[in-house]
Coordinates of N, CA and C in Angstrom, one line a residue:
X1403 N -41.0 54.0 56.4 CA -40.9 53.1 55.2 C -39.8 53.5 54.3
X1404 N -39.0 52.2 53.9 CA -37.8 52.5 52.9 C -38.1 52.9 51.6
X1405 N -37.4 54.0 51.1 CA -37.7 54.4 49.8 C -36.8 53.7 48.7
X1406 N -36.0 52.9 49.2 CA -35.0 51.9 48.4 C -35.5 51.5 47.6
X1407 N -35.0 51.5 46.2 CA -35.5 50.9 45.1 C -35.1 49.4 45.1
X1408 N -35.7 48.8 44.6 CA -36.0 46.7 44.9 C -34.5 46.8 43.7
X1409 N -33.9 45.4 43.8 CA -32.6 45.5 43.3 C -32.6 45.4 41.3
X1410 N -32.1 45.5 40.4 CA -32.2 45.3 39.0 C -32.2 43.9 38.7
X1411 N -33.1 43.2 37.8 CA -33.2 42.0 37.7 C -32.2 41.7 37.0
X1412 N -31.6 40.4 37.6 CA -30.2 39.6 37.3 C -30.4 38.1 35.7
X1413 N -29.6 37.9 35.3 CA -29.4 37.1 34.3 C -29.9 35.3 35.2
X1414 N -30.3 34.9 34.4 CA -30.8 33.5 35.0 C -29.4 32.8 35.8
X1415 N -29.1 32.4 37.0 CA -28.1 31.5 37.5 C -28.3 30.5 37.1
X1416 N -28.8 29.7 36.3 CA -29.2 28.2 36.1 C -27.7 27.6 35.5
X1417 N -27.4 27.0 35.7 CA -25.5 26.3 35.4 C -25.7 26.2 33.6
X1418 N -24.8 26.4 32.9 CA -24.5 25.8 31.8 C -24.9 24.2 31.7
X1419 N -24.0 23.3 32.1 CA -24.2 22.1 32.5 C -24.0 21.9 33.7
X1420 N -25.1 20.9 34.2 CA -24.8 20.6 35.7 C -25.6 19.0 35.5
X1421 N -25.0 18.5 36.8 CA -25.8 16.7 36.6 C -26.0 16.6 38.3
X1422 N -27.2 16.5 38.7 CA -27.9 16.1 40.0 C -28.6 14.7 40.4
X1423 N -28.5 14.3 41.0 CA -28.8 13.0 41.9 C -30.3 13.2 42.0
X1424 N -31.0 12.1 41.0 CA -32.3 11.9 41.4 C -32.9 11.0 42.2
X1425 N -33.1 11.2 43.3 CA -33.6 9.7 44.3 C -34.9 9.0 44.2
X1426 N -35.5 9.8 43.4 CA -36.7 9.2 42.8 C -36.4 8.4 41.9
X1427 N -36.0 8.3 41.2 CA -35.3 7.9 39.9 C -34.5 6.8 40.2
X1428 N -33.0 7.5 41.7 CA -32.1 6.6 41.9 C -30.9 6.9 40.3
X1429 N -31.2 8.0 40.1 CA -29.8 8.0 38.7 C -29.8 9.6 38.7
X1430 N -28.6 9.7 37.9 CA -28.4 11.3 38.0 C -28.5 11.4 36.5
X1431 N -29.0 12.6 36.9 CA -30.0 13.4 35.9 C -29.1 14.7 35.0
X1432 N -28.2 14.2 33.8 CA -27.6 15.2 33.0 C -28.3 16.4 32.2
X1433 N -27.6 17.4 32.7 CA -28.9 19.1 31.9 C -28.0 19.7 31.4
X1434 N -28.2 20.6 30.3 CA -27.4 21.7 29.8 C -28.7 22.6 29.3
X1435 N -27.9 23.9 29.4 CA -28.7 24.9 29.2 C -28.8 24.9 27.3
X1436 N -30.0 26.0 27.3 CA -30.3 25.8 25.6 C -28.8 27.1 24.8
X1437 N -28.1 27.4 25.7 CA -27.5 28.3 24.9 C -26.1 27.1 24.7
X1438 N -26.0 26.0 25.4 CA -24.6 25.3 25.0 C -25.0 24.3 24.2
X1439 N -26.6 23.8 24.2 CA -27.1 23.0 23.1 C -26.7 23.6 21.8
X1440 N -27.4 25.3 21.6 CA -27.0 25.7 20.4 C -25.4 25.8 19.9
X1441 N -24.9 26.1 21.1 CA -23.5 26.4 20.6 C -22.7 24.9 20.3
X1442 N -23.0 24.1 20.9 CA -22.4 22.7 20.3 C -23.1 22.3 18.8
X1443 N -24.6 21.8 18.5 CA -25.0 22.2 17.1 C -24.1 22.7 15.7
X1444 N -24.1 24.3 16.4 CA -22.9 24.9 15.4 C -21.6 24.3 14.8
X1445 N -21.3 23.8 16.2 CA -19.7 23.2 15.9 C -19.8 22.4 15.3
X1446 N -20.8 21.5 15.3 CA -21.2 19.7 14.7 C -21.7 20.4 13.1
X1447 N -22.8 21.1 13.1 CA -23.0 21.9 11.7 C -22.1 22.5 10.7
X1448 N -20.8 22.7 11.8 CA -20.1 23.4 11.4 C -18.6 22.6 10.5
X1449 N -18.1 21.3 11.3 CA -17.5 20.6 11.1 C -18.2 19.5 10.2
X1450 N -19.0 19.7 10.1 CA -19.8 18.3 8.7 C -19.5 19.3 7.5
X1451 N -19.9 20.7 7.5 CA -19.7 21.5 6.4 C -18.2 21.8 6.0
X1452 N -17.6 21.7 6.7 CA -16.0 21.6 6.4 C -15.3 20.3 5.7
X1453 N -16.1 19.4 6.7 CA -15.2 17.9 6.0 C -16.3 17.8 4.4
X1454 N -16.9 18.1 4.5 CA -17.8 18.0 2.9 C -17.1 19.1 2.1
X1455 N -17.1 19.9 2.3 CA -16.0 20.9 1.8 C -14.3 20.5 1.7
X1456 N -13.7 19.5 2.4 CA -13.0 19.0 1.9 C -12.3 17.8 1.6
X1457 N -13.5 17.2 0.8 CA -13.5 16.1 0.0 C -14.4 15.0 0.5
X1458 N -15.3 15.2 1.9 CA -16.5 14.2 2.0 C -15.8 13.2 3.0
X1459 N -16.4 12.9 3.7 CA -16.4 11.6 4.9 C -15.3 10.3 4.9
X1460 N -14.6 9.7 5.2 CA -13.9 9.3 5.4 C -14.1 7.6 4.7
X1461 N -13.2 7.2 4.6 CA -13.4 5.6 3.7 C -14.7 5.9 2.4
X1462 N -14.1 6.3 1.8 CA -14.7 6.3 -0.2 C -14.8 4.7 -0.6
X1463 N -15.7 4.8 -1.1 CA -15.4 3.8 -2.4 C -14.1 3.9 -3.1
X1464 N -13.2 2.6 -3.2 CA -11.7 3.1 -4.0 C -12.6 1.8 -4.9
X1465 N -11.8 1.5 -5.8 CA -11.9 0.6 -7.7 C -10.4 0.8 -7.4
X1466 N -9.9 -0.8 -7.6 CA -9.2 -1.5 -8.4 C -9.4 -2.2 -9.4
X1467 N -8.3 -1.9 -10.4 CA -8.8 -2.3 -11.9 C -7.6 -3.4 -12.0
X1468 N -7.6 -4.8 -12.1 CA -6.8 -5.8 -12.5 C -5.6 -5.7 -13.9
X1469 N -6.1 -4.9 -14.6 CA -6.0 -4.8 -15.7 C -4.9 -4.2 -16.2
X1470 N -4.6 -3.1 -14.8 CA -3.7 -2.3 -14.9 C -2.4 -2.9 -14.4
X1471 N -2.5 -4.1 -13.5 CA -1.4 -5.2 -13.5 C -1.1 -6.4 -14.0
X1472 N -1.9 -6.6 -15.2 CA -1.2 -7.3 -16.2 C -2.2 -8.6 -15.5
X1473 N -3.0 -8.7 -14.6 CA -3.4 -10.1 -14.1 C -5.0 -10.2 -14.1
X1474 N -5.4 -10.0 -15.1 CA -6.9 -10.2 -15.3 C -7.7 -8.9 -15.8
X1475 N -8.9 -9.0 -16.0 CA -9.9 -7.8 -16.4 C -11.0 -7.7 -15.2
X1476 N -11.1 -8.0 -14.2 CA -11.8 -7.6 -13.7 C -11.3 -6.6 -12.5
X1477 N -12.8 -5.7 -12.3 CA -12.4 -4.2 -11.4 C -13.4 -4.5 -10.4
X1478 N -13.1 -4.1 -9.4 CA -13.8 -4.1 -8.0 C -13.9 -2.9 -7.4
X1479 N -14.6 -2.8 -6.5 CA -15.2 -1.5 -5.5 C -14.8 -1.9 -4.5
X1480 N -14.2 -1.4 -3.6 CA -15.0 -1.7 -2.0 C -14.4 -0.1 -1.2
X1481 N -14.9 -0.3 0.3 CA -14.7 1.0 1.2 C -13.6 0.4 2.0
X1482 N -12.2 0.9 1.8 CA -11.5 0.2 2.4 C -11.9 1.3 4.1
X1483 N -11.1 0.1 5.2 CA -11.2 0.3 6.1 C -9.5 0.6 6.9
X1484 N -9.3 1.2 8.2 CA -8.1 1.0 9.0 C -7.4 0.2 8.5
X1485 N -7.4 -1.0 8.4 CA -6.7 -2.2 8.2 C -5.9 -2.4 7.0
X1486 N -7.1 -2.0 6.0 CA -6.8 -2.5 4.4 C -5.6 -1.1 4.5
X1487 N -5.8 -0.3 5.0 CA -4.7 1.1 4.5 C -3.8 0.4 4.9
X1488 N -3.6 -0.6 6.7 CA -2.3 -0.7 6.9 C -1.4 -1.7 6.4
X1489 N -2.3 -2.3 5.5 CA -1.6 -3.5 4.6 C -1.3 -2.9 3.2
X1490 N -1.7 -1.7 2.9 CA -1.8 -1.2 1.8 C -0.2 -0.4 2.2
X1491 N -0.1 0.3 3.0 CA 1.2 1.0 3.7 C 2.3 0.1 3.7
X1492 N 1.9 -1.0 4.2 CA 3.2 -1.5 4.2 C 3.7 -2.1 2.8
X1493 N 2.8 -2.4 1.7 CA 3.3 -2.7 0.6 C 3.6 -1.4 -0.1
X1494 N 3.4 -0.5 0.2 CA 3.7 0.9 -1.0 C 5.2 1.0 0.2
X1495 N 5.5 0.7 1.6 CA 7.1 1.1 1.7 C 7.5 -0.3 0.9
X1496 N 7.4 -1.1 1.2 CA 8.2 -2.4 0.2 C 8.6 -1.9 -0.9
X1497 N 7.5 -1.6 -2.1 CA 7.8 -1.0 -2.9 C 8.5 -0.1 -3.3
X1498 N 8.6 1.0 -2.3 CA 9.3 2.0 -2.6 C 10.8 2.3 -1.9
X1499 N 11.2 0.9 -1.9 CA 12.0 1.1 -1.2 C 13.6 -0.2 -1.7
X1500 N 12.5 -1.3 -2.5 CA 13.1 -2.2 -3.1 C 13.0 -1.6 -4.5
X1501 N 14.0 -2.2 -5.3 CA 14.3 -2.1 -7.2 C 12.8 -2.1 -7.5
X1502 N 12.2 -3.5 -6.7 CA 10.8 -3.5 -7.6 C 10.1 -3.0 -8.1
X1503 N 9.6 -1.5 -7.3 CA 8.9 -0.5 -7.3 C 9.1 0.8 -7.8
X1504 N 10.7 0.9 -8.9 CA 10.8 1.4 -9.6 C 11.6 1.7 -10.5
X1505 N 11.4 2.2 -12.0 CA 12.1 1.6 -13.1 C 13.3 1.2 -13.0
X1506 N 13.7 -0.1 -14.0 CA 14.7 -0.6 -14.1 C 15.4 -0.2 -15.1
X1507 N 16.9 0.1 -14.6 CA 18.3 1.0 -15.9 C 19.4 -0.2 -15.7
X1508 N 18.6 -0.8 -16.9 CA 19.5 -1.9 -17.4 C 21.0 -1.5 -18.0
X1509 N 21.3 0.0 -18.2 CA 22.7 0.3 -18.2 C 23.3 0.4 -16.6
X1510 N 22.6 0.4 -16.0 CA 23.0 0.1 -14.4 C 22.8 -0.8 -13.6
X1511 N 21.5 -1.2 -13.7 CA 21.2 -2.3 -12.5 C 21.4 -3.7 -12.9
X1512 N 21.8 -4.4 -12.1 CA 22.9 -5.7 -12.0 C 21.1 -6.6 -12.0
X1513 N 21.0 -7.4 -13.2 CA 19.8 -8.0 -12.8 C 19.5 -9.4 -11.7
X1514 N 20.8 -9.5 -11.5 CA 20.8 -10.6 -10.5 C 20.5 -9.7 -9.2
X1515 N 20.9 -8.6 -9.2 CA 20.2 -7.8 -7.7 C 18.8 -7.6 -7.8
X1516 N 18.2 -6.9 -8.7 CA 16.6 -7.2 -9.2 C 16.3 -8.1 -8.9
X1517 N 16.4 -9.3 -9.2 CA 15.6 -10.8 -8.3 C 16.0 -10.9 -7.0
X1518 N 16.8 -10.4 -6.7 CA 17.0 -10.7 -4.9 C 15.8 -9.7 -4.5
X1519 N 15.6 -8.4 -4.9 CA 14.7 -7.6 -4.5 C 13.4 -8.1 -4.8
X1520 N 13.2 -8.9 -6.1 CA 11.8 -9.3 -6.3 C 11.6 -10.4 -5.3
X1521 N 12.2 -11.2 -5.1 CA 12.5 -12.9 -4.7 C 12.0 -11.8 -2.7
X1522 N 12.8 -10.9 -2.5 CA 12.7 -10.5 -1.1 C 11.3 -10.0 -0.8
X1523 N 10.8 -9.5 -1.9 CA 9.2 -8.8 -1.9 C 8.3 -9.7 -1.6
X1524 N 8.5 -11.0 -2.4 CA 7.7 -11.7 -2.8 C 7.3 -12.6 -1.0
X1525 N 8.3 -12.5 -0.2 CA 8.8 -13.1 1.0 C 7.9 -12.1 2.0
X1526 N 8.2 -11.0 1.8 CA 7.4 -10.2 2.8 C 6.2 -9.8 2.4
X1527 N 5.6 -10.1 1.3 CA 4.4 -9.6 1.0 C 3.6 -11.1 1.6
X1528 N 4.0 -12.2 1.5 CA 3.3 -13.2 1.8 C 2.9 -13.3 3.6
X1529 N 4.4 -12.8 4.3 CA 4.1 -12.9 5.5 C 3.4 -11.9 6.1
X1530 N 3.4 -10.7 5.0 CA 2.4 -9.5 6.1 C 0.8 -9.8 5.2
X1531 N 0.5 -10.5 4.3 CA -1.0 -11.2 4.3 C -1.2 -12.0 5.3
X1532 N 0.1 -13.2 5.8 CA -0.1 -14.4 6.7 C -0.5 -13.6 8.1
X1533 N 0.4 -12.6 8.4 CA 0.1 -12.0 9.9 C -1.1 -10.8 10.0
X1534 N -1.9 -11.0 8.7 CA -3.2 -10.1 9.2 C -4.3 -11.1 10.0
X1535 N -4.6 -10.3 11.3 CA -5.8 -11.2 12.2 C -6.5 -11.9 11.3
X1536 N -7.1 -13.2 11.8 CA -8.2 -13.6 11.0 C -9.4 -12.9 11.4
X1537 N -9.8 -12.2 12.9 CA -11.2 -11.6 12.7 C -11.1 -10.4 11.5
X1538 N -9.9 -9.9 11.3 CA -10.5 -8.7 10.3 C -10.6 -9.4 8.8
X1539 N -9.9 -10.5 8.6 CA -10.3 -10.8 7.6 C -11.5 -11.4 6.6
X1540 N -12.0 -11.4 7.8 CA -13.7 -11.4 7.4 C -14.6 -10.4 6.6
X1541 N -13.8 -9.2 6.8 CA -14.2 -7.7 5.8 C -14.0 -8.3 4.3
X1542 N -15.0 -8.1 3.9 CA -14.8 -7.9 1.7 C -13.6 -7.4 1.4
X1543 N -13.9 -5.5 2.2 CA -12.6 -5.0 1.4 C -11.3 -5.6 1.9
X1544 N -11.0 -6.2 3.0 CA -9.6 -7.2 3.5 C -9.5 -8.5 2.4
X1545 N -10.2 -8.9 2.2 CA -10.2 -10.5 0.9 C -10.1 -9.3 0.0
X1546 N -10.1 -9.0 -0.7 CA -9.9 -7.7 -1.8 C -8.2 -7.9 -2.0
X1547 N -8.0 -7.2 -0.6 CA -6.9 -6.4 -0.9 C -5.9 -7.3 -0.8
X1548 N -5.9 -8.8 0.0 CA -5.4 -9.8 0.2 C -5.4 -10.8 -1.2
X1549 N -6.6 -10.8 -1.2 CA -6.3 -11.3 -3.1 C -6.0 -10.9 -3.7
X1550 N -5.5 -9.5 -4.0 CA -5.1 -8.9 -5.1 C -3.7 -9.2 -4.8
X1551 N -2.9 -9.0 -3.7 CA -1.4 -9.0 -3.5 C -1.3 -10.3 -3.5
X1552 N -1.8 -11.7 -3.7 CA -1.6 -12.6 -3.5 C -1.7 -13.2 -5.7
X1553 N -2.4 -12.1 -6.3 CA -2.4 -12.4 -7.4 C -1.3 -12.0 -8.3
X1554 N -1.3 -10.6 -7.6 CA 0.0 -9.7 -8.2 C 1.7 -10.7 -7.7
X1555 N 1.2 -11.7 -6.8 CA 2.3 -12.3 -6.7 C 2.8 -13.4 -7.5
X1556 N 1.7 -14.3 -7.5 CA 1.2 -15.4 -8.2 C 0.9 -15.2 -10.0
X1557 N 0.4 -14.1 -10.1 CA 0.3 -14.0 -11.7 C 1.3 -13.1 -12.2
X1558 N 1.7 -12.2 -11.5 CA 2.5 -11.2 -12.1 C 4.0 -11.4 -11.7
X1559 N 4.4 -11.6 -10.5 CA 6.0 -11.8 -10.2 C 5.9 -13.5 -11.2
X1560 N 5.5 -14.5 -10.1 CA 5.8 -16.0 -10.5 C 6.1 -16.3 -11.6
X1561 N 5.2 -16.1 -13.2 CA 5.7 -16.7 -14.2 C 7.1 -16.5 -14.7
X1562 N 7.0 -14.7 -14.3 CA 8.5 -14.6 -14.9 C 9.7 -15.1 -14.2
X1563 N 10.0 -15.6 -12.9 CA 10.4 -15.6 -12.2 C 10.6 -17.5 -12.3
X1564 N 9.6 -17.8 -12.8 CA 9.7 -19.0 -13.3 C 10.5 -19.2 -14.6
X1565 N 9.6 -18.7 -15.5 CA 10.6 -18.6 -16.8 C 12.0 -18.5 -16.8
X1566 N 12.1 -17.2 -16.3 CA 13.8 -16.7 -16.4 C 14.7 -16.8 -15.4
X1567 N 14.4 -16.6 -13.8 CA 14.9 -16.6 -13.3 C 16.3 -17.7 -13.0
X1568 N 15.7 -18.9 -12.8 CA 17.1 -19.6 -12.7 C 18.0 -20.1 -14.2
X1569 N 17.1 -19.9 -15.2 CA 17.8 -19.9 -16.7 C 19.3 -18.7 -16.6
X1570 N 18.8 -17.7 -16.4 CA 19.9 -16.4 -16.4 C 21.4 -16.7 -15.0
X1571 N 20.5 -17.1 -14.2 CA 21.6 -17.2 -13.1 C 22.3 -17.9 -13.2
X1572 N 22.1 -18.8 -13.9 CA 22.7 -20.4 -13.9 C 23.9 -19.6 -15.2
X1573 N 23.3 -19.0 -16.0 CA 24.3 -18.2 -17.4 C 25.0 -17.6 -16.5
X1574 N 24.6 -16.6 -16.0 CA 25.1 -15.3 -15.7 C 26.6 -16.0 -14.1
X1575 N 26.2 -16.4 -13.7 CA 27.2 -17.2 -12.8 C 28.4 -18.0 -13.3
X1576 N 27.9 -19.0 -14.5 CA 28.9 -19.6 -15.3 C 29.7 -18.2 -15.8
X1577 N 29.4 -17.1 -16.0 CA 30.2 -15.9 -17.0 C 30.9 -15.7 -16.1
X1578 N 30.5 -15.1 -15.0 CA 31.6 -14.3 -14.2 C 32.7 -15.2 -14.1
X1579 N 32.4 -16.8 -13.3 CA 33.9 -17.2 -13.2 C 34.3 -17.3 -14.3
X1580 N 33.7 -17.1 -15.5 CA 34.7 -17.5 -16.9 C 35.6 -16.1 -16.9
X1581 N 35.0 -15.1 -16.6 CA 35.8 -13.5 -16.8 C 37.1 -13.3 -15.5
X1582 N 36.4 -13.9 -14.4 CA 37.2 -14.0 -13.0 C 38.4 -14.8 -13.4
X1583 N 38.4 -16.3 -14.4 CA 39.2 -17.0 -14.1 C 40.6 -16.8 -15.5
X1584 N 39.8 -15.5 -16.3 CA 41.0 -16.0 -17.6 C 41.7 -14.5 -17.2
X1585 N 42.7 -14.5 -17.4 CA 43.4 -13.8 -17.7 C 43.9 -12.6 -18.7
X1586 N 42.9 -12.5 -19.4 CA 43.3 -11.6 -20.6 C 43.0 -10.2 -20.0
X1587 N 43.0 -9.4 -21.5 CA 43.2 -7.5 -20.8 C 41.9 -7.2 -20.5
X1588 N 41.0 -8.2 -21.0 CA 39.5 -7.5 -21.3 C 38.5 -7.5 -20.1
X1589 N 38.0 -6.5 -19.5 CA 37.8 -6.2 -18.3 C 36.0 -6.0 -18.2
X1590 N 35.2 -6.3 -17.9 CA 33.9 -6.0 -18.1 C 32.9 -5.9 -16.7
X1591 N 32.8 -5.0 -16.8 CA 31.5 -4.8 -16.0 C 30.2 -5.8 -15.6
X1592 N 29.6 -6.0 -14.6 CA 28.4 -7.3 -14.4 C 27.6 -7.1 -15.5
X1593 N 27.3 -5.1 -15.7 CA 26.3 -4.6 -16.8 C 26.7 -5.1 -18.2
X1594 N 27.7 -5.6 -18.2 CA 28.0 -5.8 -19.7 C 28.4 -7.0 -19.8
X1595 N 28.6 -7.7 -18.9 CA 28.0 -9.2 -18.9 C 26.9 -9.9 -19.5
X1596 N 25.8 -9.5 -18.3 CA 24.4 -9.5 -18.6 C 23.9 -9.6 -19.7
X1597 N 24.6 -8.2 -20.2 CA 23.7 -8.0 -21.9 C 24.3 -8.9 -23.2
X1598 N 25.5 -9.9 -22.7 CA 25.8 -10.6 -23.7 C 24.4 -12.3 -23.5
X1599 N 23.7 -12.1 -22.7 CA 23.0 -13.1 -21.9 C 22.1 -13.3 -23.5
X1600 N 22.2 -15.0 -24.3 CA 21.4 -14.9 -25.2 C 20.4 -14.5 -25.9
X1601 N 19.5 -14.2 -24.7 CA 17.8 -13.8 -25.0 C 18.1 -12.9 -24.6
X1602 N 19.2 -12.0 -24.1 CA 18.7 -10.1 -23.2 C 17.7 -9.7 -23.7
X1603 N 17.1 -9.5 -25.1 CA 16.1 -8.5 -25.4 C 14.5 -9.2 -25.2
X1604 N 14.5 -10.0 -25.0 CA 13.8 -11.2 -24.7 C 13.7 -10.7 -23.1
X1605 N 14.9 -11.0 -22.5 CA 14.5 -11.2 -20.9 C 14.1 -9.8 -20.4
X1606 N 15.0 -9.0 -21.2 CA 14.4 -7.7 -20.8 C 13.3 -7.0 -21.0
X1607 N 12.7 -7.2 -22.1 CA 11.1 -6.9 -22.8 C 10.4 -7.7 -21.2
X1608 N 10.8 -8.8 -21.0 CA 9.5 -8.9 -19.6 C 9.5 -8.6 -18.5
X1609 N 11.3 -8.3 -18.2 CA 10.9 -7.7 -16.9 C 10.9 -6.7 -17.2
X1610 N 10.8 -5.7 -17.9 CA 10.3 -4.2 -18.2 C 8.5 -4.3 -18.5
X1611 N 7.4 -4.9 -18.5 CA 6.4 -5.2 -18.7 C 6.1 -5.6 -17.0
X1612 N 6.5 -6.7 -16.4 CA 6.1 -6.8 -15.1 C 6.7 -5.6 -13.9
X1613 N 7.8 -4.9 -14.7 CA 8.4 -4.0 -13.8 C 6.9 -2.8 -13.5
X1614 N 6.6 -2.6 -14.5 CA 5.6 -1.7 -15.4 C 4.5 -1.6 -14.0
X1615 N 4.3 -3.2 -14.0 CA 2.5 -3.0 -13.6 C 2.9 -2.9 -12.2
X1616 N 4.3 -3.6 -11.7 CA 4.5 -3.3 -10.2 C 4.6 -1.5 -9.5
X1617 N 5.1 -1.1 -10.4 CA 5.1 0.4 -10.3 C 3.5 1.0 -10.5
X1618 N 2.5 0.7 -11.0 CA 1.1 0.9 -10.8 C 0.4 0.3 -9.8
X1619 N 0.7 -0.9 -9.4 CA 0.6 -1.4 -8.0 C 0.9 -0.4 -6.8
X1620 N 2.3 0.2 -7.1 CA 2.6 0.6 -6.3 C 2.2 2.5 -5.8
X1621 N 1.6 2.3 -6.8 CA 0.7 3.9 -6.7 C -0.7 3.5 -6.4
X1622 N -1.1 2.4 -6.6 CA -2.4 2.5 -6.4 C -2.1 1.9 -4.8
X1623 N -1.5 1.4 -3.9 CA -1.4 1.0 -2.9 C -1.1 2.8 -2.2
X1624 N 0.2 3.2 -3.0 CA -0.2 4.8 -2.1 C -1.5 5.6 -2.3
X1625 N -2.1 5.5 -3.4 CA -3.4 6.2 -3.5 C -4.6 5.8 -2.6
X1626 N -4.6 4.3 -2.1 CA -5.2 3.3 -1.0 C -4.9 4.3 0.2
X1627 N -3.8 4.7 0.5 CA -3.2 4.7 1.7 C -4.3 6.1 1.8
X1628 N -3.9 7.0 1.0 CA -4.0 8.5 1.0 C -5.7 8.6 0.8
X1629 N -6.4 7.9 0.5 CA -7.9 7.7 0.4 C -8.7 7.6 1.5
X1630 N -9.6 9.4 1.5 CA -10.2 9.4 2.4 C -11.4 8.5 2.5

């Protein structure tokens, strides 16, 4: 008779995960052992405790406040979604990329180039509302953010643009060929054209006021963007 000792008991073989064909059933049968249950748990425990830790779950409640662009008093809530950011993106580069979106140096800037920049905004802001799907526009927060650019266009560019716009060009056009066509020594700049324009302190007081709220517009559309 063998005096061999029987062999040292071994660690369970059972698979981590494995998936077997049940014919009883007719469907395969997915298992994981309890040590990859636990260890996945952790990660999920682990990654919820992180993102709460840095700054909480994704689409917040943002508030827009009307008020702050000159076109009404009412403030709204909503959770914006995918979409509203990428309508919200495309108007914070518009902005930040045309005069509109940031202050105007009326010892510098020719205001007849200011309205081509406003007049150009006003063009693409309309078409990238026109080319959002209509199924997404069925979301609250999409009518939100669609009405608001559509008010900030209508209440806040339009009047002035109404008011002053073709008044000044129609001056400011007559000047130049008057300066272009005489002959004398006196040489003047567009900038110093402009400011002989009857009402300058007048035209300038508004569009330094609409300039104002477009540049809050245009922080709260990057603050949109950047909102988790």
């Amino acid at each position: 008779m063998s005096n061999t000792p029987p062999p040292p008991a071994t660690a369970s073989s059972t698979p981590i995960l494995s998936i077997v064909w049940d014919g009883t059933e007719h469907a395969f049968v997915l298992s994981a052992s309890i040590w990859l249950m636990t260890v996945g748990a952790i990660i999920i425990v682990a990654l919820i405790g992180w993102r709460i830790f840095a700054g909480g779950f994704a689409f917040k409640n943002f508030e827009i406040d009307q008020a702050d662009f000159g076109i009404g008093d009412q403030k709204f809530t909503f959770k914006p979604n995918m979409t509203d950011k990428q309508v919200a993106y495309a108007i914070w580069v518009e902005l930040s990329t045309r005069k509109i979106g940031l202050p105007i140096d009326f010892e510098n800037d020719v205001i007849s180039e200011v309205y081509d920049s406003w007049f150009g905004f006003f063009t693409v802001t309309r078409e990238l509302v026109k080319g959002i799907p209509a199924q997404k526009v069925r979301r609250d927060s999409t009518q939100k953010i669609i009405r608001l650019s559509i008010e900030v266009l209508n209440e806040g560019l339009r009047p002035h643009l109404t008011r002053w716009q073709a008044r000044f060009r129609h001056w400011y056009d007559r000047e130049l060929r008057r300066y272009d066509e005489e002959n004398g020594e006196e040489i003047l700049d567009p900038q110093l054209i402009q400011a002989k324009f009857p009402k300058f302190e007048e035209l300038k007081a508004d569009m330094e006021r609409v300039n104002g709220a477009l540049i809050k517009y245009r922080a709260r559309m990057h603050n949109l963007v950047l909102k988790d």
